[in-house]
Amino acid sequence: EEAEASTDASGQPQLRLRKPAQLGQHIRRRGEDLGRGQTVLPAGTLLGPAELGLAASLGAAQLPLHRRLRVALLSSGDELAEPGSVPPEQLPLGAIYNSNRYFLRALLQRLGCSVSVCAPVPDRLDATVAALRAAAANHDLVLSTGGVSVGEADHLKAAVQAPGGLHLWQIAIKPGKPFAHGWLERDGEGAGADSGAGQRCHYIGLPGNPVASYVTFMLLVQPFVRRLQGVQGPAASGLPEPIELPAHFDWPKPERRREFLRVRRNAHGGLELHPNQGSGVLSSVAWADGLVDKAPHQTIAHGDRVVYRPFAA
């Protein structure tokens, strides 16, 4: 301590300095944090608690912002049942619970999006076209899950091309090959004053398999959404930078596509592999804390250093 408080003989408070005070000591000088003309919050900055406090410290009562991105979330498939609608023991043969809707909505909301969950779309071309047209009218992005493969009941490719077009259909990754990106024309019907009627709405179609839907969202949709929100630089990916870690497993099977394996870090500083890498095994995503990014035709032996993409810092 540099000073000691006490009282004198008459009971008056006094302060005794134990060492001489220095000029400017304990004085906060104007401009020591930020200088005149300095850029404080560049365009594209995500506003977290520290950024909001910094703006307030400068007396900024208002900031120019991107409005919340409006996303319509569609699920396609006659086989889908909503949780709570029927108990598991009474689930019809071939039916599955619609898990994708719930984790995709949560992921979008975590990104700050305003999410509209649309009614499930039956496996009919006319119903799919109508659902896409309605969703495009008031949203910036329509995100669908399921119906983007090549089965007889997969109508999304033709449905998107009716009111819009496709830039991309299928990518060489596993899981996640049936991935689509394109646009939908807004016809203005039912559009709000600021909805951009007569303009295009972005469209992304995710696979129906839950793991493939989750992985493609994290790797492809998340950075796309952040770019639409104005985020610039490395922060746009939404994921920590990949690092190299030793694999504590063997993967002798070469794959012609780029492959993403569900793994988690262990107590020994390496990565252990979930035993079931099926694209429908959603428990592997809940178990994992990241992905191994494996190049095409690559095999992995125990001890090899691999590219690890963590889900969170």
XYZ file of C-alpha atoms in Angstrom:
313
model
C 0.000 0.000 0.000
C 1.242 3.488 -0.869
C -0.801 5.357 1.784
C -2.209 4.799 5.243
C -5.407 6.366 6.600
C -5.591 7.276 10.284
C -6.808 10.019 12.655
C -4.839 12.656 14.553
C -5.038 13.446 18.281
C -8.197 15.509 17.780
C -9.912 12.720 15.861
C -9.578 14.383 12.464
C -8.882 12.029 9.554
C -5.446 12.162 8.027
C -3.625 10.397 5.202
C 0.021 9.467 5.525
C 1.907 8.838 2.256
C 4.528 6.159 2.524
C 6.377 7.359 -0.567
C 6.320 10.543 -2.601
C 3.513 10.912 -5.151
C 4.606 11.004 -8.787
C 3.313 13.546 -11.257
C 0.309 12.067 -13.085
C 0.133 9.050 -10.806
C -3.374 7.484 -10.605
C -4.693 10.010 -13.109
C -6.572 8.755 -16.154
C -5.663 11.015 -19.010
C -8.055 11.980 -21.751
C -7.445 9.904 -24.873
C -5.338 7.193 -23.202
C -7.827 4.547 -24.388
C -8.814 5.898 -27.816
C -7.507 8.850 -29.764
C -9.322 11.408 -31.866
C -10.172 10.058 -35.326
C -9.404 6.452 -34.413
C -11.689 3.738 -35.816
C -13.271 2.032 -32.847
C -15.758 -0.490 -34.262
C -15.095 -1.219 -37.962
C -17.983 -2.134 -40.230
C -18.757 -5.836 -39.939
C -17.902 -6.076 -36.252
C -20.035 -8.475 -34.238
C -21.412 -6.592 -31.259
C -20.805 -8.548 -28.085
C -20.835 -7.329 -24.469
C -17.396 -5.689 -24.701
C -18.220 -3.925 -27.982
C -21.500 -2.580 -26.611
C -19.714 -1.302 -23.511
C -17.026 0.331 -25.639
C -19.647 2.152 -27.696
C -21.361 3.318 -24.519
C -18.052 4.571 -23.091
C -17.837 6.948 -26.060
C -21.359 8.221 -25.510
C -22.709 6.538 -28.653
C -26.445 6.192 -28.096
C -27.070 4.676 -31.538
C -25.068 2.569 -33.976
C -25.753 1.722 -37.646
C -26.572 -1.982 -37.749
C -27.577 -4.700 -40.157
C -31.098 -5.789 -39.288
C -31.615 -9.370 -38.223
C -31.420 -11.785 -41.128
C -34.837 -13.324 -41.806
C -34.596 -17.058 -42.451
C -37.416 -19.416 -43.414
C -36.766 -22.996 -42.286
C -38.436 -25.751 -44.334
C -38.489 -29.494 -43.688
C -39.349 -31.817 -46.544
C -40.602 -35.389 -46.334
C -43.768 -37.440 -45.771
C -41.841 -39.562 -43.268
C -41.399 -36.722 -40.757
C -43.268 -36.687 -37.462
C -43.072 -33.901 -34.900
C -41.835 -34.754 -31.395
C -44.838 -35.015 -29.100
C -47.295 -35.779 -31.900
C -47.044 -39.537 -31.445
C -45.212 -41.662 -28.841
C -42.207 -43.658 -30.084
C -43.972 -47.013 -29.715
C -46.746 -45.798 -32.030
C -44.506 -44.224 -34.664
C -45.619 -45.567 -38.086
C -43.284 -47.843 -39.984
C -40.753 -45.734 -41.892
C -41.507 -42.548 -39.968
C -38.847 -40.563 -38.105
C -38.968 -37.594 -35.761
C -38.040 -34.253 -37.303
C -34.811 -33.599 -35.409
C -33.277 -31.344 -38.067
C -35.839 -28.582 -37.554
C -34.894 -28.169 -33.906
C -31.123 -28.062 -34.096
C -31.162 -25.900 -37.236
C -33.504 -23.396 -35.603
C -31.245 -23.271 -32.538
C -28.119 -22.791 -34.673
C -29.756 -19.979 -36.657
C -30.984 -18.248 -33.521
C -27.504 -18.504 -32.023
C -26.308 -16.544 -35.065
C -28.842 -13.818 -34.323
C -31.264 -14.679 -37.125
C -35.015 -14.174 -37.030
C -36.315 -17.657 -37.848
C -39.702 -18.619 -39.287
C -40.384 -22.353 -38.981
C -42.626 -23.380 -41.856
C -45.033 -26.309 -41.908
C -43.526 -29.604 -43.115
C -43.637 -29.906 -46.893
C -45.139 -33.121 -48.312
C -43.347 -35.035 -51.047
C -45.223 -33.386 -53.942
C -43.784 -31.034 -56.527
C -46.722 -28.605 -56.444
C -46.639 -28.363 -52.652
C -42.871 -27.827 -52.671
C -43.089 -25.032 -55.262
C -45.873 -23.325 -53.306
C -43.926 -23.565 -50.036
C -40.788 -22.072 -51.596
C -42.705 -19.195 -53.193
C -44.452 -18.363 -49.920
C -41.209 -18.524 -47.906
C -39.254 -16.366 -50.350
C -41.735 -13.481 -50.189
C -40.733 -12.264 -46.733
C -37.299 -13.725 -46.065
C -33.675 -13.149 -46.985
C -32.771 -16.846 -46.943
C -34.817 -19.999 -47.361
C -33.094 -22.974 -45.744
C -34.538 -26.404 -46.406
C -33.575 -29.832 -45.143
C -34.319 -33.038 -47.006
C -35.540 -33.571 -50.539
C -32.270 -32.560 -52.228
C -31.126 -36.029 -53.235
C -32.084 -37.907 -56.401
C -34.932 -40.142 -55.204
C -38.386 -40.236 -56.755
C -39.792 -38.185 -53.862
C -37.023 -35.555 -53.931
C -38.641 -32.575 -55.679
C -36.590 -29.644 -54.451
C -34.305 -29.362 -57.466
C -37.201 -28.920 -59.875
C -39.136 -26.828 -57.347
C -36.320 -24.322 -56.854
C -35.848 -23.917 -60.581
C -39.529 -23.015 -61.032
C -39.362 -19.653 -59.192
C -35.569 -19.355 -59.216
C -32.360 -21.121 -60.143
C -29.442 -23.154 -58.833
C -25.768 -22.250 -58.690
C -24.713 -25.503 -57.027
C -26.108 -29.010 -56.708
C -24.054 -31.602 -54.798
C -20.542 -31.203 -53.420
C -17.719 -33.713 -53.020
C -17.753 -34.061 -49.230
C -18.859 -36.782 -46.828
C -21.226 -36.428 -45.106
C -23.135 -33.777 -47.023
C -22.968 -34.570 -50.738
C -26.579 -33.490 -51.507
C -26.122 -29.767 -50.820
C -27.774 -27.065 -52.942
C -27.333 -23.318 -53.286
C -29.347 -20.991 -55.481
C -31.944 -18.254 -55.452
C -35.698 -17.733 -55.451
C -37.485 -14.881 -57.175
C -39.736 -12.780 -54.980
C -43.066 -12.087 -56.647
C -44.035 -9.472 -54.061
C -47.239 -11.204 -53.028
C -47.631 -10.773 -49.294
C -44.293 -8.996 -49.040
C -43.742 -6.358 -46.402
C -42.599 -2.814 -47.070
C -38.917 -3.663 -46.573
C -38.900 -7.226 -47.817
C -37.265 -6.451 -51.137
C -40.185 -7.551 -53.294
C -39.153 -8.172 -56.863
C -35.633 -9.081 -55.762
C -34.022 -12.440 -55.173
C -34.016 -14.468 -51.991
C -31.094 -16.782 -51.220
C -31.793 -20.511 -51.124
C -29.768 -23.299 -49.472
C -30.840 -26.940 -49.404
C -29.322 -29.240 -46.796
C -29.312 -33.045 -46.769
C -32.009 -34.847 -44.842
C -29.630 -37.062 -42.873
C -29.163 -35.307 -39.511
C -25.361 -35.515 -39.307
C -24.949 -34.352 -42.904
C -27.343 -31.477 -42.231
C -25.457 -30.460 -39.071
C -21.987 -30.684 -40.640
C -22.905 -28.736 -43.769
C -24.557 -26.074 -41.658
C -21.458 -25.600 -39.518
C -19.015 -25.594 -42.434
C -21.009 -23.856 -45.178
C -24.211 -22.207 -43.971
C -22.765 -20.514 -40.892
C -20.087 -18.532 -42.788
C -22.640 -17.707 -45.511
C -25.062 -16.296 -42.943
C -22.326 -14.277 -41.254
C -21.306 -12.769 -44.588
C -24.903 -11.754 -45.220
C -24.862 -10.131 -41.792
C -21.859 -8.048 -42.810
C -19.232 -9.903 -40.766
C -15.770 -9.630 -42.324
C -12.457 -11.406 -41.916
C -11.748 -14.674 -40.058
C -14.726 -14.126 -37.723
C -17.066 -14.850 -40.633
C -16.420 -18.600 -40.406
C -17.937 -18.733 -36.939
C -15.510 -21.511 -36.010
C -12.091 -21.434 -34.337
C -9.055 -21.810 -36.586
C -8.233 -25.454 -37.398
C -5.217 -26.981 -35.662
C -3.134 -30.126 -36.057
C -3.444 -32.840 -33.410
C -2.431 -36.513 -33.259
C -5.061 -39.068 -34.208
C -5.547 -41.740 -31.561
C -7.357 -43.987 -33.998
C -6.905 -45.732 -37.339
C -8.882 -44.925 -40.467
C -7.623 -47.262 -43.201
C -10.472 -46.608 -45.625
C -9.612 -44.113 -48.399
C -12.537 -42.035 -49.639
C -12.600 -40.179 -52.956
C -14.441 -37.284 -51.314
C -13.201 -34.879 -48.657
C -14.400 -36.393 -45.410
C -15.293 -34.960 -42.004
C -15.033 -37.379 -39.078
C -16.659 -36.757 -35.695
C -13.986 -36.750 -32.988
C -13.258 -35.322 -29.574
C -10.104 -34.474 -27.697
C -8.991 -36.861 -24.987
C -6.969 -36.454 -21.807
C -3.763 -37.391 -23.644
C -3.887 -34.471 -26.085
C -5.068 -36.542 -29.025
C -8.301 -37.169 -30.887
C -10.542 -40.169 -30.390
C -13.047 -41.240 -33.024
C -16.730 -41.897 -32.506
C -17.246 -45.578 -33.354
C -20.226 -44.950 -35.641
C -19.660 -42.420 -38.425
C -23.025 -42.967 -40.122
C -24.721 -39.827 -41.423
C -27.888 -40.634 -39.471
C -26.155 -41.079 -36.100
C -26.936 -37.741 -34.469
C -25.570 -38.944 -31.114
C -22.086 -38.750 -32.661
C -22.491 -34.971 -33.065
C -23.645 -34.535 -29.466
C -20.635 -36.624 -28.351
C -18.049 -34.866 -30.540
C -16.346 -31.517 -29.966
C -15.087 -31.150 -33.514
C -14.285 -32.699 -36.876
C -11.228 -34.197 -38.506
C -10.901 -32.656 -41.969
C -9.601 -35.563 -44.053
C -8.401 -35.001 -47.604
C -9.665 -37.210 -50.475
C -7.957 -40.630 -50.711
C -6.204 -40.081 -47.361
C -5.863 -42.836 -44.777
C -5.041 -42.258 -41.120
C -2.837 -44.346 -38.825
C -2.671 -44.016 -35.053
C -0.313 -41.146 -34.232
C -0.658 -39.309 -37.539
C -1.194 -35.576 -37.198
C -4.524 -34.553 -38.687
C -6.440 -31.324 -39.245
C -8.895 -30.802 -36.395
C -11.755 -28.285 -36.693
C -13.234 -27.629 -33.234
C -16.883 -26.677 -32.912
C -16.057 -24.057 -30.279
C -13.003 -22.380 -28.739
